[in-house]
Amino acid sequence: MDSKLRDYTTAPLFTHQKSSFLGADTRLLFLQQLQGKLDLYDVFQIFTQEIDKYIDVSKLSWHFDNECALIKSTDMPKYHTYCFSLSFDERVLGELHYQTPYTLEPEEQTLLHHYHRLFAGSLNNALEFRRIKKMALRDHLSDLGNRACFEQDIHHALAISERRAVGLTLVIFDLDNFKQVNDRYGHLNGDKVIRSFSKALKKSVRASDRCYRLGGDEFIALLQPSTEQSAEKVTLRVIEALSIHPILQHFNIGTSFGYANYHDGDTSASLIERADRRLYYHKRNK
């Protein structure tokens, strides 16, 4: 047997309390710490701090739907993997994947089950809070971010560009002939146009970029990281997508756009102002 492996599998390095029994005081204190916590980071931090009292966890990750979040990672060996399903009131809350430097004893696995049951209610509340928060930041017609989401994200994006010298480009779009569609064919068809353009816009940017509908037929894309050529690449892809989209072609929908690249000292207002000027110049010179 490899000596390094033998050290971790046979040596008595497990120094935590091993009992799988959780007393009433321990349970109450843990639940009190979780009470009122609605941020996923806070909930998992309290959980891992508690588990660390009993078990050496080399790595812990949480898998939920298509999401995978790394909760904890250390330099300890990762010889053994354990997977536990989480649920609360029949709602599936994903899985926790543990990696440890040694085989977990039955009472240690039982202890984890106990903590998972105690933890599940708070995890469920945090997930529900996140869902509601996301809904509040979504434009439900386009399924893009709304104005509140944009205002939140642009400040974060500006801070990143200031600190790390990462390129940032803001692109504003509006739709040509959209008013005529609403006036002639009605708002239901206007809604179809909005949804179709939103999908085309989303497909034209990268996963790291963000798209928003500010209202009416006004859209914004935030490109980060970006270069001087990023706006041109995205707008060309949008124009191409519109040219082959059956609904947008049927209603003769085009787009006008303007963009601004981040410069030192820029604010959201200065970026939007420069992009707006280019947008109106583009409209006038079509």
Short mmCIF file of C-alpha atoms in Angstrom, two decimals:
data_model
loop_
_atom_site.label_atom_id
_atom_site.label_comp_id
_atom_site.label_asym_id
_atom_site.label_seq_id
_atom_site.Cartn_x
_atom_site.Cartn_y
_atom_site.Cartn_z
CA MET A 1 0.00 0.00 0.00
CA ASP A 2 1.22 3.51 -0.81
CA SER A 3 2.62 5.06 2.37
CA LYS A 4 0.76 8.31 1.85
CA LEU A 5 -2.53 6.47 1.44
CA ARG A 6 -1.77 4.28 4.47
CA ASP A 7 -1.19 7.37 6.61
CA TYR A 8 -4.65 8.67 5.83
CA THR A 9 -6.49 5.37 6.00
CA THR A 10 -4.95 3.85 9.11
CA ALA A 11 -3.49 6.69 11.17
CA PRO A 12 -5.69 8.13 13.95
CA LEU A 13 -5.83 11.62 12.47
CA PHE A 14 -9.58 11.88 13.01
CA THR A 15 -9.63 13.94 16.16
CA HIS A 16 -13.18 15.32 16.08
CA GLN A 17 -16.06 14.11 18.19
CA LYS A 18 -17.32 10.92 16.53
CA SER A 19 -20.72 10.37 18.07
CA SER A 20 -23.60 10.30 15.61
CA PHE A 21 -25.96 11.52 18.33
CA LEU A 22 -26.92 15.19 18.24
CA GLY A 23 -28.16 16.52 21.55
CA ALA A 24 -31.07 18.93 21.82
CA ASP A 25 -28.77 21.84 22.67
CA THR A 26 -26.57 21.18 19.63
CA ARG A 27 -29.59 20.98 17.31
CA LEU A 28 -31.12 24.14 18.76
CA LEU A 29 -27.90 26.13 18.47
CA PHE A 30 -27.43 25.05 14.85
CA LEU A 31 -31.01 25.99 13.94
CA GLN A 32 -30.65 29.34 15.71
CA GLN A 33 -27.57 30.12 13.63
CA LEU A 34 -29.49 29.32 10.45
CA GLN A 35 -32.61 31.22 11.47
CA GLY A 36 -33.35 34.15 9.19
CA LYS A 37 -30.47 33.41 6.82
CA LEU A 38 -31.66 33.72 3.21
CA ASP A 39 -28.38 34.02 1.35
CA LEU A 40 -27.10 30.69 0.02
CA TYR A 41 -23.50 31.59 0.84
CA ASP A 42 -24.38 32.30 4.49
CA VAL A 43 -26.42 29.11 4.81
CA PHE A 44 -23.65 26.90 3.43
CA GLN A 45 -20.99 28.67 5.49
CA ILE A 46 -22.85 27.92 8.74
CA PHE A 47 -23.41 24.34 7.61
CA THR A 48 -19.77 23.66 6.75
CA GLN A 49 -18.53 25.25 9.97
CA GLU A 50 -20.73 22.85 11.89
CA ILE A 51 -19.71 19.77 9.89
CA ASP A 52 -16.04 20.67 10.34
CA LYS A 53 -16.42 20.06 14.07
CA TYR A 54 -16.98 16.36 13.39
CA ILE A 55 -15.56 15.37 10.00
CA ASP A 56 -12.50 16.25 7.92
CA VAL A 57 -13.94 17.21 4.53
CA SER A 58 -11.39 17.71 1.76
CA LYS A 59 -13.91 19.02 -0.74
CA LEU A 60 -17.65 19.71 -0.72
CA SER A 61 -19.80 20.63 -3.71
CA TRP A 62 -23.52 21.16 -4.16
CA HIS A 63 -25.29 20.03 -7.34
CA PHE A 64 -28.76 21.43 -8.07
CA ASP A 65 -30.48 21.26 -11.47
CA ASN A 66 -27.75 22.35 -13.90
CA GLU A 67 -25.86 24.22 -11.20
CA CYS A 68 -22.68 23.06 -9.49
CA ALA A 69 -21.31 25.16 -6.62
CA LEU A 70 -18.00 24.51 -4.90
CA ILE A 71 -18.69 24.96 -1.19
CA LYS A 72 -15.31 24.00 0.22
CA SER A 73 -11.95 22.83 -1.08
CA THR A 74 -8.75 22.10 0.85
CA ASP A 75 -5.32 20.63 0.19
CA MET A 76 -6.20 17.43 2.04
CA PRO A 77 -6.24 14.22 -0.05
CA LYS A 78 -9.53 13.36 -1.73
CA TYR A 79 -9.51 9.56 -1.65
CA HIS A 80 -13.19 8.85 -0.92
CA THR A 81 -16.37 10.34 -2.38
CA TYR A 82 -19.84 10.33 -0.82
CA CYS A 83 -23.04 11.62 -2.37
CA PHE A 84 -26.14 12.56 -0.36
CA SER A 85 -29.51 13.62 -1.78
CA LEU A 86 -31.25 16.57 -0.13
CA SER A 87 -34.98 17.19 0.06
CA PHE A 88 -37.53 19.18 2.05
CA ASP A 89 -41.28 18.50 2.03
CA GLU A 90 -40.86 16.33 -1.08
CA ARG A 91 -39.00 19.11 -2.90
CA VAL A 92 -35.65 17.95 -4.28
CA LEU A 93 -32.84 20.28 -3.19
CA GLY A 94 -30.01 18.67 -5.12
CA GLU A 95 -27.07 16.65 -3.87
CA LEU A 96 -24.05 17.23 -1.66
CA HIS A 97 -20.84 15.58 -2.85
CA TYR A 98 -18.22 15.07 -0.15
CA GLN A 99 -14.62 14.06 -0.67
CA THR A 100 -12.64 12.91 2.37
CA PRO A 101 -9.10 11.68 3.09
CA TYR A 102 -10.40 8.53 4.80
CA THR A 103 -13.41 6.23 4.79
CA LEU A 104 -16.32 7.64 6.75
CA GLU A 105 -17.50 5.39 9.54
CA PRO A 106 -21.22 4.50 9.74
CA GLU A 107 -21.81 6.88 12.66
CA GLU A 108 -20.19 9.71 10.69
CA GLN A 109 -22.50 9.11 7.74
CA THR A 110 -25.46 8.98 10.12
CA LEU A 111 -24.32 12.30 11.58
CA LEU A 112 -24.32 13.85 8.11
CA HIS A 113 -27.86 12.58 7.52
CA HIS A 114 -28.96 14.25 10.78
CA TYR A 115 -27.39 17.55 9.78
CA HIS A 116 -28.86 17.36 6.28
CA ARG A 117 -32.36 17.05 7.73
CA LEU A 118 -31.77 20.04 10.01
CA PHE A 119 -30.21 22.07 7.21
CA ALA A 120 -32.77 21.31 4.49
CA GLY A 121 -35.41 23.80 5.67
CA SER A 122 -32.98 26.72 5.59
CA LEU A 123 -31.62 25.65 2.20
CA ASN A 124 -35.17 25.50 0.85
CA ASN A 125 -35.90 29.01 2.17
CA ALA A 126 -32.69 30.37 0.62
CA LEU A 127 -33.53 28.80 -2.75
CA GLU A 128 -37.05 30.21 -2.65
CA PHE A 129 -35.69 33.66 -1.76
CA ARG A 130 -33.26 33.45 -4.68
CA ARG A 131 -36.08 32.43 -7.04
CA ILE A 132 -38.26 35.36 -5.96
CA LYS A 133 -35.33 37.77 -6.18
CA LYS A 134 -34.58 36.56 -9.71
CA MET A 135 -38.23 37.05 -10.68
CA ALA A 136 -38.08 40.63 -9.40
CA LEU A 137 -35.09 41.27 -11.68
CA ARG A 138 -36.55 39.65 -14.80
CA ASP A 139 -38.63 41.14 -17.58
CA HIS A 140 -41.32 38.49 -17.93
CA LEU A 141 -42.17 39.18 -21.57
CA SER A 142 -38.61 38.90 -22.89
CA ASP A 143 -37.12 36.71 -20.13
CA LEU A 144 -34.18 39.13 -20.04
CA GLY A 145 -33.03 41.24 -17.13
CA ASN A 146 -35.20 44.29 -16.40
CA ARG A 147 -34.17 47.88 -15.62
CA ALA A 148 -33.57 47.13 -11.93
CA CYS A 149 -31.35 44.20 -12.90
CA PHE A 150 -29.41 46.37 -15.35
CA GLU A 151 -28.82 49.10 -12.76
CA GLN A 152 -27.55 46.50 -10.31
CA ASP A 153 -25.29 44.78 -12.85
CA ILE A 154 -23.81 47.88 -14.48
CA HIS A 155 -22.39 49.12 -11.18
CA HIS A 156 -20.82 45.72 -10.56
CA ALA A 157 -19.41 45.61 -14.11
CA LEU A 158 -17.94 49.11 -13.77
CA ALA A 159 -16.27 48.15 -10.50
CA ILE A 160 -14.66 45.12 -12.18
CA SER A 161 -13.37 47.23 -15.06
CA GLU A 162 -11.96 49.83 -12.66
CA ARG A 163 -10.17 47.28 -10.49
CA ARG A 164 -8.91 44.82 -13.09
CA ALA A 165 -8.67 46.83 -16.30
CA VAL A 166 -11.17 44.45 -17.92
CA GLY A 167 -12.88 45.72 -21.07
CA LEU A 168 -16.58 46.61 -20.85
CA THR A 169 -18.89 47.51 -23.74
CA LEU A 170 -22.49 48.70 -23.50
CA VAL A 171 -24.67 48.26 -26.60
CA ILE A 172 -28.16 49.78 -26.92
CA PHE A 173 -30.67 48.41 -29.43
CA ASP A 174 -34.12 49.52 -30.46
CA LEU A 175 -36.41 47.97 -33.05
CA ASP A 176 -37.20 49.48 -36.43
CA ASN A 177 -40.90 49.28 -37.46
CA PHE A 178 -41.99 48.02 -34.04
CA LYS A 179 -44.58 50.78 -33.55
CA GLN A 180 -46.17 49.93 -36.90
CA VAL A 181 -46.53 46.28 -35.82
CA ASN A 182 -48.31 47.29 -32.62
CA ASP A 183 -50.55 49.80 -34.43
CA ARG A 184 -51.44 47.58 -37.39
CA TYR A 185 -51.36 44.03 -36.02
CA GLY A 186 -52.02 44.55 -32.32
CA HIS A 187 -50.07 44.13 -29.11
CA LEU A 188 -50.16 40.33 -29.13
CA ASN A 189 -48.10 40.35 -32.31
CA GLY A 190 -45.96 43.09 -30.83
CA ASP A 191 -45.25 40.76 -27.91
CA LYS A 192 -44.22 38.03 -30.34
CA VAL A 193 -41.72 40.43 -31.89
CA ILE A 194 -40.28 41.34 -28.47
CA ARG A 195 -39.87 37.68 -27.53
CA SER A 196 -38.33 36.80 -30.90
CA PHE A 197 -35.83 39.66 -30.79
CA SER A 198 -34.90 38.82 -27.20
CA LYS A 199 -34.04 35.25 -28.15
CA ALA A 200 -32.03 36.45 -31.15
CA LEU A 201 -30.12 38.91 -28.95
CA LYS A 202 -29.38 36.30 -26.31
CA LYS A 203 -28.05 33.87 -28.92
CA SER A 204 -25.78 36.59 -30.33
CA VAL A 205 -23.80 37.15 -27.12
CA ARG A 206 -21.56 34.94 -24.98
CA ALA A 207 -22.56 33.25 -21.74
CA SER A 208 -20.51 35.85 -19.83
CA ASP A 209 -22.47 38.75 -21.39
CA ARG A 210 -25.80 40.02 -20.07
CA CYS A 211 -28.92 41.26 -21.87
CA TYR A 212 -31.76 43.47 -20.65
CA ARG A 213 -35.05 44.92 -21.81
CA LEU A 214 -35.49 48.37 -20.30
CA GLY A 215 -39.03 48.76 -21.59
CA GLY A 216 -40.89 49.06 -24.89
CA ASP A 217 -38.47 48.12 -27.66
CA GLU A 218 -35.31 49.30 -25.87
CA PHE A 219 -32.67 46.67 -25.14
CA ILE A 220 -29.15 46.71 -23.71
CA ALA A 221 -26.31 44.20 -23.90
CA LEU A 222 -23.38 44.40 -21.47
CA LEU A 223 -20.27 42.75 -22.92
CA GLN A 224 -17.54 41.88 -20.43
CA PRO A 225 -14.72 41.18 -20.97
CA SER A 226 -14.66 43.07 -24.26
CA THR A 227 -12.36 44.62 -26.85
CA GLU A 228 -12.80 47.51 -29.28
CA GLN A 229 -14.22 45.00 -31.79
CA SER A 230 -16.74 43.29 -29.49
CA ALA A 231 -19.69 45.56 -30.29
CA GLU A 232 -19.22 45.13 -34.03
CA LYS A 233 -19.13 41.34 -33.72
CA VAL A 234 -22.30 41.24 -31.63
CA THR A 235 -24.28 43.69 -33.75
CA LEU A 236 -23.38 41.79 -36.93
CA ARG A 237 -24.61 38.56 -35.34
CA VAL A 238 -27.85 40.26 -34.27
CA ILE A 239 -28.46 41.64 -37.77
CA GLU A 240 -27.83 38.21 -39.27
CA ALA A 241 -30.18 36.56 -36.75
CA LEU A 242 -32.94 39.05 -37.60
CA SER A 243 -32.50 38.45 -41.33
CA ILE A 244 -33.32 34.74 -41.01
CA HIS A 245 -35.95 34.85 -38.25
CA PRO A 246 -39.39 34.10 -39.78
CA ILE A 247 -41.46 36.24 -37.40
CA LEU A 248 -39.10 39.23 -37.51
CA GLN A 249 -38.84 38.97 -41.29
CA HIS A 250 -42.63 38.70 -41.64
CA PHE A 251 -43.09 42.00 -39.80
CA ASN A 252 -40.04 43.62 -41.45
CA ILE A 253 -38.30 44.19 -38.11
CA GLY A 254 -34.82 45.65 -38.13
CA THR A 255 -32.69 47.19 -35.40
CA SER A 256 -30.77 50.37 -34.75
CA PHE A 257 -27.94 50.33 -32.25
CA GLY A 258 -25.23 52.33 -30.58
CA TYR A 259 -22.41 51.34 -28.28
CA ALA A 260 -19.81 52.72 -25.89
CA ASN A 261 -16.58 51.16 -24.64
CA TYR A 262 -15.53 51.75 -21.06
CA HIS A 263 -12.95 54.48 -20.43
CA ASP A 264 -11.38 55.39 -17.09
CA GLY A 265 -13.80 57.42 -15.01
CA ASP A 266 -16.92 56.31 -16.89
CA THR A 267 -20.22 55.97 -15.06
CA SER A 268 -23.37 54.18 -16.17
CA ALA A 269 -24.80 57.56 -17.23
CA SER A 270 -21.78 58.48 -19.37
CA LEU A 271 -21.74 55.07 -21.08
CA ILE A 272 -25.46 55.26 -21.86
CA GLU A 273 -25.14 58.84 -23.14
CA ARG A 274 -22.38 57.92 -25.61
CA ALA A 275 -24.20 54.78 -26.74
CA ASP A 276 -27.43 56.78 -27.21
CA ARG A 277 -25.65 59.33 -29.40
CA ARG A 278 -24.37 56.55 -31.65
CA LEU A 279 -27.82 54.96 -31.73
CA TYR A 280 -29.50 58.14 -32.97
CA TYR A 281 -26.69 58.75 -35.46
CA HIS A 282 -27.20 55.20 -36.78
CA LYS A 283 -30.96 55.76 -37.06
CA ARG A 284 -30.61 59.05 -38.93
CA ASN A 285 -28.09 57.68 -41.40
CA LYS A 286 -29.89 54.49 -42.43
#
